[in-house]
CSV table of C-alpha atoms in Angstrom, one decimal:
chain,number,residue,atom,x,y,z
A,1,MET,CA,77.9,142.9,148.3
A,2,ASN,CA,78.0,146.4,146.9
A,3,ILE,CA,80.1,148.6,144.6
A,4,LYS,CA,82.4,149.7,147.5
A,5,THR,CA,83.2,146.1,148.3
A,6,ILE,CA,84.0,145.3,144.7
A,7,ALA,CA,86.3,148.3,144.5
A,8,SER,CA,88.1,147.2,147.7
A,9,LEU,CA,88.6,143.6,146.5
A,10,ALA,CA,89.9,144.8,143.2
A,11,GLY,CA,92.1,147.5,144.6
A,12,VAL,CA,90.6,150.3,142.6
A,13,SER,CA,88.3,153.2,143.2
A,14,VAL,CA,84.5,153.2,143.3
A,15,ALA,CA,84.6,155.5,140.3
A,16,THR,CA,86.6,152.9,138.3
A,17,VAL,CA,84.1,150.2,139.1
A,18,SER,CA,81.3,152.4,138.0
A,19,LYS,CA,83.0,153.2,134.7
A,20,ILE,CA,83.5,149.5,134.0
A,21,ILE,CA,79.9,148.7,134.8
A,22,ASN,CA,78.8,151.4,132.4
A,23,ASN,CA,81.3,150.5,129.6
A,24,TYR,CA,83.4,153.6,129.7
A,25,PRO,CA,86.4,153.3,127.3
A,26,ASP,CA,89.1,155.0,129.5
A,27,ILE,CA,89.9,151.9,131.6
A,28,SER,CA,92.7,149.5,130.9
A,29,GLU,CA,91.7,146.0,129.7
A,30,GLU,CA,93.7,144.4,132.6
A,31,THR,CA,91.8,146.4,135.2
A,32,ARG,CA,88.5,145.8,133.4
A,33,GLN,CA,89.0,142.0,133.4
A,34,ARG,CA,90.1,141.9,137.0
A,35,VAL,CA,87.0,143.8,138.2
A,36,LEU,CA,84.7,141.8,136.0
A,37,LYS,CA,86.2,138.5,137.4
A,38,ILE,CA,85.6,139.6,141.0
A,39,MET,CA,82.0,140.6,140.1
A,40,GLU,CA,81.4,137.2,138.6
A,41,GLU,CA,83.0,135.3,141.5
A,42,THR,CA,81.0,137.2,144.1
A,43,GLY,CA,77.7,137.1,142.1
A,44,TYR,CA,77.5,140.9,142.2
A,45,ARG,CA,75.0,142.6,139.8
A,46,PRO,CA,74.7,146.4,139.7
A,47,SER,CA,71.3,147.8,140.5
A,48,SER,CA,69.3,149.3,137.6
A,49,SER,CA,69.0,152.5,139.6
A,50,ALA,CA,72.8,152.8,139.8
A,51,LYS,CA,73.2,152.2,136.1
A,52,THR,CA,70.5,154.8,135.4
A,53,LEU,CA,72.2,157.3,137.6
A,54,ALA,CA,75.5,156.9,135.8
A,55,THR,CA,74.3,156.6,132.2
A,56,LYS,CA,71.1,158.7,132.4
A,57,LYS,CA,69.4,155.8,130.6
A,58,SER,CA,67.0,153.3,132.3
A,59,SER,CA,66.6,150.8,129.3
A,60,LEU,CA,62.9,151.1,130.0
A,61,VAL,CA,60.2,151.8,127.5
A,62,GLY,CA,56.8,153.0,128.7
A,63,VAL,CA,53.7,151.3,127.1
A,64,VAL,CA,50.7,153.6,127.1
A,65,PHE,CA,47.2,152.4,126.1
A,66,ALA,CA,45.7,155.8,125.4
A,67,GLY,CA,42.0,156.4,125.4
A,68,LYS,CA,39.2,155.7,127.7
A,69,LEU,CA,37.6,153.2,125.4
A,70,ASN,CA,38.3,150.2,123.1
A,71,VAL,CA,42.1,149.8,123.6
A,72,ASP,CA,43.4,147.0,125.8
A,73,PHE,CA,44.6,143.4,125.7
A,74,SER,CA,41.1,142.2,124.7
A,75,HIS,CA,41.6,143.4,121.1
A,76,PRO,CA,43.5,141.0,118.9
A,77,PHE,CA,45.1,143.7,116.7
A,78,PHE,CA,46.7,145.5,119.7
A,79,VAL,CA,47.9,142.2,121.3
A,80,GLN,CA,49.7,141.2,118.1
A,81,VAL,CA,51.3,144.6,117.6
A,82,ILE,CA,52.6,144.8,121.2
A,83,ASN,CA,53.9,141.2,121.1
A,84,ALA,CA,55.9,142.0,117.9
A,85,PHE,CA,57.1,145.2,119.5
A,86,LYS,CA,58.1,143.4,122.8
A,87,LYS,CA,60.3,140.9,120.9
A,88,GLN,CA,62.1,143.5,118.8
A,89,ILE,CA,62.7,146.1,121.5
A,90,GLY,CA,63.9,143.3,123.8
A,91,LEU,CA,66.5,142.3,121.3
A,92,LEU,CA,67.6,145.9,121.4
A,93,GLY,CA,68.1,145.7,125.2
A,94,TYR,CA,65.0,147.3,126.6
A,95,ASP,CA,62.3,146.2,129.1
A,96,LEU,CA,58.7,147.4,129.0
A,97,LEU,CA,56.8,149.3,131.7
A,98,PHE,CA,53.0,149.3,131.3
A,99,PHE,CA,51.3,152.4,132.5
A,100,SER,CA,47.9,152.3,134.1
A,101,ASN,CA,45.3,154.9,133.1
A,102,GLU,CA,42.6,154.1,135.6
A,103,LYS,CA,43.5,155.5,139.0
A,104,PHE,CA,46.3,157.9,138.6
A,105,LEU,CA,44.5,160.1,136.0
A,106,ASP,CA,41.7,160.7,138.5
A,107,GLN,CA,44.3,161.9,141.0
A,108,GLY,CA,45.6,164.7,138.6
A,109,GLU,CA,48.8,163.0,137.4
A,110,ASP,CA,49.6,162.6,133.8
A,111,TYR,CA,51.7,160.4,131.5
A,112,LEU,CA,54.5,162.9,131.2
A,113,ALA,CA,54.9,163.0,135.0
A,114,ARG,CA,54.9,159.2,135.2
A,115,SER,CA,57.5,158.9,132.4
A,116,LYS,CA,59.8,161.3,134.2
A,117,TYR,CA,59.3,159.5,137.5
A,118,PHE,CA,60.3,156.1,136.1
A,119,GLN,CA,62.9,157.7,133.9
A,120,VAL,CA,61.8,155.8,130.8
A,121,ASP,CA,63.9,156.3,127.7
A,122,GLY,CA,60.9,156.4,125.4
A,123,CYS,CA,57.2,155.5,125.1
A,124,ILE,CA,55.0,153.5,122.7
A,125,ILE,CA,51.5,155.0,122.6
A,126,ILE,CA,48.6,152.8,121.3
A,127,ALA,CA,45.4,154.7,120.7
A,128,GLY,CA,41.8,153.9,121.3
A,129,ASP,CA,38.9,156.3,121.5
A,130,GLU,CA,38.5,159.5,123.7
A,131,VAL,CA,42.3,160.0,124.0
A,132,GLU,CA,43.3,161.8,127.2
A,133,SER,CA,44.7,165.3,126.7
A,134,SER,CA,47.8,164.4,128.8
A,135,ILE,CA,48.9,162.1,125.9
A,136,PHE,CA,49.7,165.2,123.9
A,137,ASP,CA,51.7,166.7,126.7
A,138,LEU,CA,53.8,163.6,126.5
A,139,ASP,CA,54.0,163.9,122.7
A,140,ALA,CA,55.2,167.6,123.0
A,141,SER,CA,57.9,166.7,125.5
A,142,PRO,CA,61.5,165.7,124.7
A,143,ILE,CA,60.7,162.1,125.6
A,144,PRO,CA,60.8,160.0,122.4
A,145,CYS,CA,57.4,158.5,121.5
A,146,ILE,CA,56.1,156.2,118.8
A,147,GLY,CA,52.4,156.2,118.2
A,148,ILE,CA,50.2,153.4,116.9
A,149,ASP,CA,47.0,154.6,115.2
A,150,ILE,CA,47.5,158.1,116.7
A,151,GLU,CA,48.9,161.2,115.0
A,152,LEU,CA,51.8,162.5,117.0
A,153,THR,CA,53.4,165.9,116.1
A,154,GLY,CA,56.1,166.3,118.7
A,155,GLN,CA,59.7,166.9,117.6
A,156,SER,CA,60.7,163.6,119.3
A,157,SER,CA,57.8,161.6,118.0
A,158,CYS,CA,56.8,159.4,115.1
A,159,TYR,CA,53.7,157.4,114.4
A,160,ILE,CA,52.7,154.3,112.4
A,161,MET,CA,49.4,153.0,111.0
A,162,SER,CA,48.2,150.8,108.3
A,163,ASP,CA,47.3,152.7,105.1
A,164,ASN,CA,43.6,153.1,105.8
A,165,ASP,CA,42.9,154.7,102.5
A,166,LYS,CA,44.1,151.5,100.8
A,167,ILE,CA,42.2,149.3,103.2
A,168,SER,CA,38.8,150.8,102.0
A,169,THR,CA,39.9,151.1,98.4
A,170,LYS,CA,40.9,147.4,98.2
A,171,VAL,CA,37.5,146.3,99.6
A,172,VAL,CA,35.4,148.5,97.3
A,173,GLU,CA,37.5,147.5,94.3
A,174,GLN,CA,37.0,143.8,95.2
A,175,PHE,CA,33.2,144.3,95.4
A,176,TYR,CA,33.2,146.2,92.1
A,177,MET,CA,35.2,143.5,90.3
A,178,ASN,CA,32.8,140.9,91.5
A,179,GLY,CA,29.8,142.7,90.1
A,180,TYR,CA,28.5,144.4,93.3
A,181,ARG,CA,27.2,147.9,92.6
A,182,GLU,CA,25.2,148.6,95.8
A,183,VAL,CA,27.6,148.9,98.7
A,184,GLY,CA,27.0,149.7,102.3
A,185,PHE,CA,29.3,150.6,105.3
A,186,ILE,CA,29.3,149.9,109.0
A,187,GLY,CA,31.4,152.3,111.0
A,188,LEU,CA,31.5,153.7,114.5
A,189,GLU,CA,29.6,156.6,116.2
A,190,ARG,CA,32.7,157.8,118.0
A,191,ALA,CA,35.1,157.7,115.1
A,192,SER,CA,38.8,157.6,115.9
A,193,LEU,CA,41.3,158.9,113.4
A,194,VAL,CA,41.6,155.4,111.9
A,195,MET,CA,37.8,155.0,111.5
A,196,GLN,CA,37.5,158.4,110.0
A,197,GLN,CA,40.1,157.6,107.4
A,198,ARG,CA,38.4,154.3,106.5
A,199,GLU,CA,35.0,155.9,106.1
A,200,MET,CA,36.3,158.8,104.1
A,201,ALA,CA,38.3,156.5,101.8
A,202,PHE,CA,35.3,154.2,101.4
A,203,LYS,CA,33.2,157.2,100.1
A,204,ARG,CA,36.0,158.3,97.8
A,205,SER,CA,36.3,154.8,96.4
A,206,LEU,CA,32.5,154.7,95.7
A,207,ASN,CA,32.9,157.9,93.7
A,208,GLN,CA,36.0,156.5,91.9
A,209,PHE,CA,34.0,153.6,90.6
A,210,SER,CA,30.8,155.7,89.9
A,211,LEU,CA,28.9,153.9,92.6
A,212,ASP,CA,26.0,155.6,94.4
A,213,GLU,CA,26.5,156.6,98.0
A,214,LYS,CA,23.2,156.1,99.8
A,215,PRO,CA,23.1,157.6,103.3
A,216,GLU,CA,20.8,154.9,104.6
A,217,TRP,CA,23.4,152.3,103.8
A,218,VAL,CA,26.0,153.9,106.0
A,219,VAL,CA,25.2,152.9,109.6
A,220,TYR,CA,27.1,153.2,112.8
A,221,SER,CA,27.7,151.0,115.8
A,222,LYS,CA,28.2,152.1,119.4
A,223,ASP,CA,31.3,150.1,119.9
A,224,TYR,CA,33.7,147.6,118.3
A,225,ALA,CA,32.2,144.3,119.5
A,226,ALA,CA,30.3,141.8,117.4
A,227,ALA,CA,27.1,142.6,119.3
A,228,ASP,CA,27.5,146.2,118.1
A,229,GLY,CA,27.9,145.1,114.5
A,230,TYR,CA,24.7,143.0,115.0
A,231,GLU,CA,22.8,146.1,116.1
A,232,ALA,CA,24.2,148.3,113.4
A,233,ALA,CA,23.2,145.7,110.7
A,234,LYS,CA,19.7,145.7,112.1
A,235,LYS,CA,19.5,149.4,111.4
A,236,MET,CA,20.5,148.6,107.8
A,237,LEU,CA,17.8,145.9,107.6
A,238,ALA,CA,15.2,148.4,108.5
A,239,CYS,CA,15.8,150.3,105.3
A,240,LYS,CA,13.4,149.9,102.3
A,241,THR,CA,16.2,148.6,100.2
A,242,LEU,CA,19.4,146.8,101.1
A,243,PRO,CA,22.9,147.0,99.6
A,244,ARG,CA,24.3,143.9,97.8
A,245,ALA,CA,27.6,144.2,99.7
A,246,VAL,CA,28.7,145.6,103.1
A,247,PHE,CA,32.1,146.7,104.3
A,248,ALA,CA,32.4,146.6,108.1
A,249,ALA,CA,35.2,148.7,109.5
A,250,THR,CA,36.5,145.8,111.7
A,251,ASP,CA,36.1,142.0,111.6
A,252,LEU,CA,34.2,141.9,114.9
A,253,LEU,CA,31.6,144.3,113.4
A,254,ALA,CA,31.4,142.0,110.4
A,255,PHE,CA,30.8,138.9,112.5
A,256,GLY,CA,27.8,140.6,114.2
A,257,ALA,CA,26.4,141.8,110.8
A,258,ILE,CA,26.6,138.4,109.3
A,259,ARG,CA,24.5,137.0,112.2
A,260,ALA,CA,21.9,139.7,111.8
A,261,PHE,CA,21.6,139.1,108.0
A,262,LYS,CA,21.3,135.4,108.5
A,263,GLU,CA,18.5,135.8,111.1
A,264,VAL,CA,16.2,137.3,108.5
A,265,GLY,CA,17.0,134.6,106.0
A,266,LEU,CA,19.7,136.4,103.9
A,267,ARG,CA,22.4,134.1,102.5
A,268,ILE,CA,26.0,135.1,102.6
A,269,PRO,CA,27.2,135.9,99.9
A,270,GLU,CA,24.4,135.0,97.6
A,271,ASP,CA,22.0,137.7,98.9
A,272,ILE,CA,24.5,140.0,100.6
A,273,ALA,CA,28.3,140.0,100.6
A,274,VAL,CA,30.3,141.0,103.7
A,275,ALA,CA,33.9,142.1,104.2
A,276,GLY,CA,35.8,143.2,107.3
A,277,CYS,CA,39.1,144.5,108.4
A,278,ASP,CA,42.0,143.2,110.6
A,279,ASP,CA,42.1,139.5,109.6
A,280,ILE,CA,41.9,138.2,113.1
A,281,GLU,CA,42.2,134.4,113.5
A,282,ALA,CA,38.4,133.8,113.8
A,283,CYS,CA,37.9,135.0,110.2
A,284,ARG,CA,39.0,131.6,108.9
A,285,TYR,CA,36.3,129.8,110.8
A,286,THR,CA,33.2,131.9,110.4
A,287,ASP,CA,30.4,130.6,108.2
A,288,PRO,CA,31.2,131.5,105.5
A,289,PRO,CA,34.9,132.4,106.1
A,290,LEU,CA,35.3,136.2,106.1
A,291,THR,CA,36.9,138.3,103.4
A,292,THR,CA,38.9,140.9,105.1
A,293,VAL,CA,41.9,143.2,104.9
A,294,LYS,CA,45.0,142.0,106.8
A,295,GLN,CA,47.0,144.6,108.8
A,296,ASP,CA,50.6,143.5,109.0
A,297,THR,CA,50.7,143.6,112.8
A,298,ASP,CA,54.2,142.0,113.0
A,299,LYS,CA,55.7,144.6,110.7
A,300,ILE,CA,53.9,147.4,112.5
A,301,GLY,CA,55.2,146.2,115.9
A,302,ARG,CA,58.8,145.6,114.7
A,303,LEU,CA,58.9,148.9,112.8
A,304,ALA,CA,57.7,150.7,116.0
A,305,ALA,CA,60.5,149.2,118.0
A,306,MET,CA,63.2,150.1,115.4
A,307,ILE,CA,61.9,153.7,114.9
A,308,LEU,CA,61.6,154.3,118.7
A,309,PHE,CA,65.2,153.0,119.1
A,310,ASP,CA,66.4,155.5,116.5
A,311,LEU,CA,64.3,158.3,118.2
A,312,MET,CA,65.9,157.5,121.5
A,313,ASN,CA,69.3,157.7,119.9
A,314,LYS,CA,68.4,160.9,118.0
A,315,GLN,CA,68.7,159.2,114.6
A,316,MET,CA,65.1,159.8,113.4
A,317,ASP,CA,63.0,162.9,112.8
A,318,ASN,CA,59.2,163.3,113.2
A,319,ARG,CA,57.4,161.5,110.5
A,320,CYS,CA,54.5,159.2,109.7
A,321,ILE,CA,55.0,155.6,108.4
A,322,LYS,CA,52.1,153.9,106.6
A,323,VAL,CA,52.2,150.1,106.3
A,324,GLU,CA,50.7,148.4,103.2
A,325,PRO,CA,47.6,146.3,103.9
A,326,GLU,CA,46.7,143.0,102.2
A,327,LEU,CA,43.3,142.0,100.9
A,328,VAL,CA,42.5,138.4,102.0
A,329,VAL,CA,39.7,137.0,99.8
A,330,ARG,CA,37.4,134.3,101.3
A,331,GLN,CA,33.9,133.1,100.6
A,332,SER,CA,31.9,135.9,102.3
A,333,CYS,CA,32.2,138.1,99.2
A,334,GLY,CA,31.3,135.6,96.6
A,335,THR,CA,34.6,134.2,95.5
A,336,ALA,CA,34.4,130.6,96.7
A,337,MET,CA,36.7,129.4,94.0
A,338,LEU,CA,39.6,131.2,95.7
A,339,LEU,CA,38.9,129.6,99.1
A,340,ALA,CA,41.2,126.6,98.4
A,341,GLN,CA,44.1,129.0,97.7
A,342,GLU,CA,43.6,130.8,101.1
A,343,ILE,CA,43.0,127.9,103.5
């Protein structure tokens, strides 16, 4: 069964059937219903390639995990964002096409060439570390793109991220309000845009509350895993003096730091308070439960879908959207009395 057979059975031209398949308005309702009935009776479904050829739209959105490091389905934040995005973009009539960045980049291809080959209507770009230069070729192209945690400047692009300035400010403010005056920070050696923003805002917040910024209390991990937070905390433990509170740039880093502090007999939070960022599920079950800053992954994902939809329909200009974070207070920063309200 093909479009020629449907046209023959309905007594119309192939062009008429094509117009009905692609919802053109210049067809009488009687003819439309007759053709649709024959399609239903015969079980005919037009191929996606045929619809793409006619409408110049594939109803496909490319999903790009940009960066050679630290961005994939193993990270809870990105999983939650992409799940929310998938649900919302699906309601708008789009399917997802996941791009590989392992083999084809080694062969000299790029994301723009891939996007053109598959005729995607737009792309969502989720950024890790060491982002490939070909990402910015895609950003500069006419293909609509929405970025997550990556600054895009193309005329057909927008990007979304949590307000990282507020993330750090909320943590330092919480420490300050609970009487902590010596505050340390665990960041990353290869700082992405997001990590740079969190560290800079952390230092500004110290200054805002007239707290001393001690270089030895700012340490860096090699990666995002708990094991890396553990090693970074050991560097801090090697200092002559210790801070009374530590802000780890991610929850996983905070988990590792807590283990390192406990191994030398420090009590959390009596001897040293700890806070993280992301509010992944495990934060509720650490000992003690971890104070953290929640990124609204559902809102980020749904906003990304709606903005990309508007970009694909030329109803949105280039801009940055920042999503408000939420401080989630638990026992690790010395506010045990609030635990019952949280869990």
